[in-house]
PDB file of C-alpha atoms and ligand atoms in Angstrom:
ATOM      1  CA  UNK O  12     104.907  97.226 107.700  1.00 87.00           C
ATOM      2  CA  UNK O  13     101.253  97.433 108.666  1.00 89.00           C
ATOM      3  CA  UNK O  14      99.721  95.740 111.718  1.00 85.00           C
ATOM      4  CA  UNK O  15      97.240  93.117 110.588  1.00 89.00           C
ATOM      5  CA  UNK O  16      95.010  90.287 111.785  1.00 93.00           C
ATOM      6  CA  UNK O  17      96.028  86.677 111.077  1.00 96.00           C
ATOM      7  CA  UNK O  18      92.400  85.501 111.330  1.00 97.00           C
ATOM      8  CA  UNK O  19      91.267  88.069 108.779  1.00 97.00           C
ATOM      9  CA  UNK O  20      93.771  86.792 106.197  1.00 98.00           C
ATOM     10  CA  UNK O  21      93.162  83.170 107.065  1.00 98.00           C
ATOM     11  CA  UNK O  22      89.447  83.593 106.355  1.00 98.00           C
ATOM     12  CA  UNK O  23      90.060  85.566 103.200  1.00 98.00           C
ATOM     13  CA  UNK O  24      92.492  82.918 101.898  1.00 97.00           C
ATOM     14  CA  UNK O  25      89.545  80.505 101.538  1.00 97.00           C
ATOM     15  CA  UNK O  26      88.845  82.459  98.366  1.00 98.00           C
ATOM     16  CA  UNK O  27      92.098  82.757  96.429  1.00 97.00           C
ATOM     17  CA  UNK O  28      90.713  85.427  94.101  1.00 98.00           C
ATOM     18  CA  UNK O  29      89.510  87.617  96.966  1.00 98.00           C
ATOM     19  CA  UNK O  30      92.845  87.124  98.772  1.00 98.00           C
ATOM     20  CA  UNK O  31      94.848  88.183  95.735  1.00 97.00           C
ATOM     21  CA  UNK O  32      92.481  91.080  95.031  1.00 98.00           C
ATOM     22  CA  UNK O  33      92.933  92.404  98.572  1.00 98.00           C
ATOM     23  CA  UNK O  34      96.722  92.180  98.268  1.00 97.00           C
ATOM     24  CA  UNK O  35      96.594  94.092  94.975  1.00 97.00           C
ATOM     25  CA  UNK O  36      94.297  96.696  96.555  1.00 97.00           C
ATOM     26  CA  UNK O  37      96.711  97.184  99.463  1.00 97.00           C
ATOM     27  CA  UNK O  38      99.671  97.534  97.105  1.00 96.00           C
ATOM     28  CA  UNK O  39      97.762 100.143  95.122  1.00 96.00           C
ATOM     29  CA  UNK O  40      96.727 102.102  98.234  1.00 96.00           C
ATOM     30  CA  UNK O  41     100.255 102.123  99.667  1.00 96.00           C
ATOM     31  CA  UNK O  42     101.758 103.347  96.391  1.00 96.00           C
ATOM     32  CA  UNK O  43      99.071 106.022  96.119  1.00 95.00           C
ATOM     33  CA  UNK O  44      99.827 107.201  99.649  1.00 96.00           C
ATOM     34  CA  UNK O  45     103.551 107.290  98.903  1.00 95.00           C
ATOM     35  CA  UNK O  46     102.732 109.287  95.817  1.00 95.00           C
ATOM     36  CA  UNK O  47     101.190 112.008  97.961  1.00 95.00           C
ATOM     37  CA  UNK O  48     104.423 112.344  99.894  1.00 95.00           C
ATOM     38  CA  UNK O  49     106.825 111.765  96.978  1.00 95.00           C
ATOM     39  CA  UNK O  50     105.094 112.930  93.800  1.00 93.00           C
ATOM     40  CA  UNK O  51     105.490 110.596  90.812  1.00 91.00           C
ATOM     41  CA  UNK O  52     107.099 107.820  92.829  1.00 94.00           C
ATOM     42  CA  UNK O  53     104.434 105.505  91.412  1.00 92.00           C
ATOM     43  CA  UNK O  54     106.018 105.889  87.983  1.00 94.00           C
ATOM     44  CA  UNK O  55     109.228 104.426  89.365  1.00 95.00           C
ATOM     45  CA  UNK O  56     107.774 101.341  90.997  1.00 95.00           C
ATOM     46  CA  UNK O  57     109.086  98.319  89.107  1.00 95.00           C
ATOM     47  CA  UNK O  58     107.930  95.525  91.329  1.00 94.00           C
ATOM     48  CA  UNK O  59     105.525  95.108  94.259  1.00 95.00           C
ATOM     49  CA  UNK O  60     105.250  92.178  96.643  1.00 96.00           C
ATOM     50  CA  UNK O  61     102.683  92.094  99.450  1.00 97.00           C
ATOM     51  CA  UNK O  62     103.351  89.612 102.262  1.00 97.00           C
ATOM     52  CA  UNK O  63     100.585  88.737 104.722  1.00 97.00           C
ATOM     53  CA  UNK O  64     100.829  86.841 108.018  1.00 96.00           C
ATOM     54  CA  UNK O  65     100.024  83.724 105.952  1.00 97.00           C
ATOM     55  CA  UNK O  66     103.086  84.379 103.800  1.00 97.00           C
ATOM     56  CA  UNK O  67     105.320  84.526 106.877  1.00 95.00           C
ATOM     57  CA  UNK O  68     103.663  81.429 108.252  1.00 96.00           C
ATOM     58  CA  UNK O  69     104.292  79.546 105.010  1.00 96.00           C
ATOM     59  CA  UNK O  70     107.936  80.579 104.726  1.00 96.00           C
ATOM     60  CA  UNK O  71     109.019  80.455 108.365  1.00 93.00           C
ATOM     61  CA  UNK O  72     106.603  77.992 109.990  1.00 94.00           C
ATOM     62  CA  UNK O  73     106.114  80.525 112.796  1.00 93.00           C
ATOM     63  CA  UNK O  74     102.885  80.540 114.790  1.00 93.00           C
ATOM     64  CA  UNK O  75     100.372  82.740 112.990  1.00 94.00           C
ATOM     65  CA  UNK O  76     103.229  84.192 110.984  1.00 92.00           C
ATOM     66  CA  UNK O  77     104.586  86.032 114.046  1.00 90.00           C
ATOM     67  CA  UNK O  78     107.760  87.413 112.590  1.00 88.00           C
ATOM     68  CA  UNK O  79     109.314  88.565 115.868  1.00 89.00           C
ATOM     69  CA  UNK O  80     107.662  86.322 118.442  1.00 87.00           C
ATOM     70  CA  UNK O  81     105.562  87.865 121.207  1.00 85.00           C
ATOM     71  CA  UNK O  82     103.588  90.996 120.441  1.00 81.00           C
ATOM     72  CA  UNK O  83     104.269  93.517 123.189  1.00 81.00           C
ATOM     73  CA  UNK O  84     101.193  95.434 124.287  1.00 82.00           C
ATOM     74  CA  UNK O  85     100.633  97.845 127.196  1.00 83.00           C
ATOM     75  CA  UNK O  86      98.631  95.045 128.860  1.00 81.00           C
ATOM     76  CA  UNK O  87     101.236  92.291 128.649  1.00 79.00           C
ATOM     77  CA  UNK O  88     104.523  94.179 128.548  1.00 75.00           C
ATOM     78  CA  UNK O  89     105.168  93.903 132.285  1.00 70.00           C
ATOM     79  CA  UNK O  90     104.699  90.111 132.318  1.00 70.00           C
ATOM     80  CA  UNK O  91     106.353  89.459 128.997  1.00 68.00           C
ATOM     81  CA  UNK O  92     109.392  91.643 129.633  1.00 69.00           C
ATOM     82  CA  UNK O  93     110.282  89.512 132.630  1.00 74.00           C
ATOM     83  CA  UNK O  94     112.914  86.908 131.846  1.00 78.00           C
ATOM     84  CA  UNK O  95     111.340  83.777 130.382  1.00 87.00           C
ATOM     85  CA  UNK O  96     112.568  80.325 131.273  1.00 91.00           C
ATOM     86  CA  UNK O  97     114.765  78.554 128.716  1.00 95.00           C
ATOM     87  CA  UNK O  98     113.933  75.111 130.030  1.00 96.00           C
ATOM     88  CA  UNK O  99     110.776  73.087 130.520  1.00 96.00           C
ATOM     89  CA  UNK O 100     109.816  71.485 133.836  1.00 96.00           C
ATOM     90  CA  UNK O 101     110.440  67.723 133.833  1.00 96.00           C
ATOM     91  CA  UNK O 102     112.452  67.720 130.588  1.00 97.00           C
ATOM     92  CA  UNK O 103     116.169  67.222 131.267  1.00 94.00           C
ATOM     93  CA  UNK O 104     118.889  68.433 128.896  1.00 93.00           C
ATOM     94  CA  UNK O 105     116.412  70.428 126.834  1.00 97.00           C
ATOM     95  CA  UNK O 106     117.001  74.135 126.264  1.00 97.00           C
ATOM     96  CA  UNK O 107     115.337  76.855 124.236  1.00 97.00           C
ATOM     97  CA  UNK O 108     116.637  80.076 122.773  1.00 96.00           C
ATOM     98  CA  UNK O 109     115.264  82.525 120.228  1.00 94.00           C
ATOM     99  CA  UNK O 110     112.376  84.882 119.746  1.00 92.00           C
ATOM    100  CA  UNK O 111     109.829  82.878 121.777  1.00 92.00           C
ATOM    101  CA  UNK O 112     111.862  82.974 124.988  1.00 92.00           C
ATOM    102  CA  UNK O 113     113.418  86.408 124.542  1.00 89.00           C
ATOM    103  CA  UNK O 114     110.574  88.911 124.145  1.00 85.00           C
ATOM    104  CA  UNK O 115     111.251  91.663 121.666  1.00 82.00           C
ATOM    105  CA  UNK O 116     112.276  89.167 119.012  1.00 83.00           C
ATOM    106  CA  UNK O 117     114.464  89.929 116.034  1.00 90.00           C
ATOM    107  CA  UNK O 118     117.912  88.679 115.116  1.00 94.00           C
ATOM    108  CA  UNK O 119     120.018  90.541 117.749  1.00 93.00           C
ATOM    109  CA  UNK O 120     117.639  89.506 120.530  1.00 91.00           C
ATOM    110  CA  UNK O 121     117.686  85.877 119.387  1.00 93.00           C
ATOM    111  CA  UNK O 122     121.473  85.847 119.399  1.00 93.00           C
ATOM    112  CA  UNK O 123     121.461  87.392 122.883  1.00 93.00           C
ATOM    113  CA  UNK O 124     119.067  84.632 123.900  1.00 94.00           C
ATOM    114  CA  UNK O 125     121.558  82.004 122.718  1.00 95.00           C
ATOM    115  CA  UNK O 126     124.338  83.763 124.599  1.00 95.00           C
ATOM    116  CA  UNK O 127     122.248  83.869 127.802  1.00 94.00           C
ATOM    117  CA  UNK O 128     121.571  80.155 127.431  1.00 96.00           C
ATOM    118  CA  UNK O 129     125.195  79.155 126.846  1.00 96.00           C
ATOM    119  CA  UNK O 130     126.210  81.256 129.877  1.00 96.00           C
ATOM    120  CA  UNK O 131     123.693  79.361 132.004  1.00 95.00           C
ATOM    121  CA  UNK O 132     124.892  75.980 130.706  1.00 96.00           C
ATOM    122  CA  UNK O 133     128.538  76.957 131.348  1.00 97.00           C
ATOM    123  CA  UNK O 134     127.632  77.939 134.911  1.00 96.00           C
ATOM    124  CA  UNK O 135     125.809  74.643 135.388  1.00 94.00           C
ATOM    125  CA  UNK O 136     128.859  72.731 134.094  1.00 96.00           C
ATOM    126  CA  UNK O 137     131.287  74.809 136.185  1.00 97.00           C
ATOM    127  CA  UNK O 138     132.948  76.197 133.051  1.00 97.00           C
ATOM    128  CA  UNK O 139     134.019  79.748 132.289  1.00 96.00           C
ATOM    129  CA  UNK O 140     131.929  81.458 129.621  1.00 95.00           C
ATOM    130  CA  UNK O 141     134.187  82.840 126.913  1.00 92.00           C
ATOM    131  CA  UNK O 142     133.407  84.653 123.683  1.00 89.00           C
ATOM    132  CA  UNK O 143     135.461  84.903 120.533  1.00 87.00           C
ATOM    133  CA  UNK O 144     135.337  87.588 117.872  1.00 87.00           C
ATOM    134  CA  UNK O 145     135.934  86.234 114.374  1.00 84.00           C
TER     135      UNK O 145
HETATM  136  C1  FAD N  21     110.145  88.809 106.676  1.00 91.58           C
HETATM  137  C2  FAD N  21     110.892  88.969 107.968  1.00 91.58           C
HETATM  138  C3  FAD N  21     111.727  90.044 108.127  1.00 91.58           C
HETATM  139  C4  FAD N  21     112.439  90.200 109.306  1.00 91.58           C
HETATM  140  N1  FAD N  21     113.283  91.262 109.427  1.00 91.58           N
HETATM  141  C5  FAD N  21     114.021  91.405 110.510  1.00 91.58           C
HETATM  142  C6  FAD N  21     114.953  92.477 110.625  1.00 91.58           C
HETATM  143  O1  FAD N  21     115.108  93.295 109.719  1.00 91.58           O
HETATM  144  N2  FAD N  21     115.676  92.572 111.777  1.00 91.58           N
HETATM  145  C7  FAD N  21     115.546  91.705 112.793  1.00 91.58           C
HETATM  146  O2  FAD N  21     116.248  91.830 113.791  1.00 91.58           O
HETATM  147  N3  FAD N  21     114.663  90.673 112.735  1.00 91.58           N
HETATM  148  C8  FAD N  21     113.896  90.493 111.621  1.00 91.58           C
HETATM  149  N4  FAD N  21     113.006  89.473 111.526  1.00 91.58           N
HETATM  150  C9  FAD N  21     112.796  88.614 112.699  1.00 91.58           C
HETATM  151  C10 FAD N  21     113.889  87.555 112.843  1.00 91.58           C
HETATM  152  O3  FAD N  21     114.108  86.913 111.592  1.00 91.58           O
HETATM  153  C11 FAD N  21     113.421  86.516 113.884  1.00 91.58           C
HETATM  154  O4  FAD N  21     113.006  87.161 115.084  1.00 91.58           O
HETATM  155  C12 FAD N  21     114.556  85.553 114.210  1.00 91.58           C
HETATM  156  O5  FAD N  21     114.993  84.896 113.022  1.00 91.58           O
HETATM  157  C13 FAD N  21     114.087  84.524 115.233  1.00 91.58           C
HETATM  158  O6  FAD N  21     115.141  83.628 115.457  1.00 91.58           O
HETATM  159  P1  FAD N  21     114.851  82.228 116.096  1.00 91.58           P
HETATM  160  O7  FAD N  21     116.175  81.560 116.182  1.00 91.58           O
HETATM  161  O8  FAD N  21     114.017  82.385 117.337  1.00 91.58           O
HETATM  162  O9  FAD N  21     113.882  81.475 115.045  1.00 91.58           O
HETATM  163  P2  FAD N  21     114.104  81.083 113.529  1.00 91.58           P
HETATM  164  O10 FAD N  21     115.097  81.983 112.855  1.00 91.58           O
HETATM  165  O11 FAD N  21     112.706  80.965 112.962  1.00 91.58           O
HETATM  166  O12 FAD N  21     114.785  79.658 113.633  1.00 91.58           O
HETATM  167  C14 FAD N  21     114.067  78.513 114.006  1.00 91.58           C
HETATM  168  C15 FAD N  21     114.680  77.344 113.230  1.00 91.58           C
HETATM  169  O13 FAD N  21     114.132  76.134 113.736  1.00 91.58           O
HETATM  170  C16 FAD N  21     113.843  75.305 112.630  1.00 91.58           C
HETATM  171  N5  FAD N  21     112.807  74.372 113.070  1.00 91.58           N
HETATM  172  C17 FAD N  21     111.498  74.586 113.311  1.00 91.58           C
HETATM  173  N6  FAD N  21     110.895  73.473 113.708  1.00 91.58           N
HETATM  174  C18 FAD N  21     111.833  72.518 113.733  1.00 91.58           C
HETATM  175  C19 FAD N  21     111.830  71.131 114.080  1.00 91.58           C
HETATM  176  N7  FAD N  21     110.733  70.520 114.490  1.00 91.58           N
HETATM  177  N8  FAD N  21     112.989  70.452 113.999  1.00 91.58           N
HETATM  178  C20 FAD N  21     114.143  71.067 113.596  1.00 91.58           C
HETATM  179  N9  FAD N  21     114.196  72.371 113.259  1.00 91.58           N
HETATM  180  C21 FAD N  21     113.066  73.076 113.330  1.00 91.58           C
HETATM  181  C22 FAD N  21     113.367  76.252 111.536  1.00 91.58           C
HETATM  182  O14 FAD N  21     113.504  75.675 110.253  1.00 91.58           O
HETATM  183  C23 FAD N  21     114.356  77.411 111.739  1.00 91.58           C
HETATM  184  O15 FAD N  21     115.557  77.250 110.989  1.00 91.58           O
HETATM  185  C24 FAD N  21     112.293  89.265 110.353  1.00 91.58           C
HETATM  186  C25 FAD N  21     111.439  88.169 110.185  1.00 91.58           C
HETATM  187  C26 FAD N  21     110.739  88.021 109.016  1.00 91.58           C
HETATM  188  C27 FAD N  21     109.818  86.840 108.850  1.00 91.58           C
END
């Protein structure tokens, strides 16, 4: 995985040929670099697929192809790591869980987000929160 700019790819995508050429170039560079570490690995590559932020956007519908929600940086980590609200002001009986309200993103974090939400709803309804292992 390589950090990349959504805007860069979005602009490049205006020209399909240039977009594809850049993806091919990246694939080639990565395989060449791997080859330096693992000699002859390039001979064993059978298939290459390069996904850009636009690919993730197309498949997942996520904002700018953000595959794990918020990007944590030294500048925002203090604010973002604070618990985010799972409700919206003025909207009753509406709840959110997942990578956009549980910074860090990823599958385990999203499941924890759902668990946190259900706990809160149980508390609100005066019910005991119970879990079951299947
Ligand atoms: C290529 C890729 C690889 C990844 N690899 C890993 C990994 O190895 N480990 C890991 O932990 N995480 C990984 N992730 C991240 C992980 O998949 C996400 O962080 C996680 O799925 C987020 O869960 P979520 O429930 O917040 O959102 P999502 O899983 O995106 O679920 C949102 C759902 O809402 C639906 N939806 C959207 N809009 C509407 C609407 N208007 N009405 C009804 N439904 C709607 C969508 O169809 C979707 O089913 C990866 C992500 C990508 C893209």
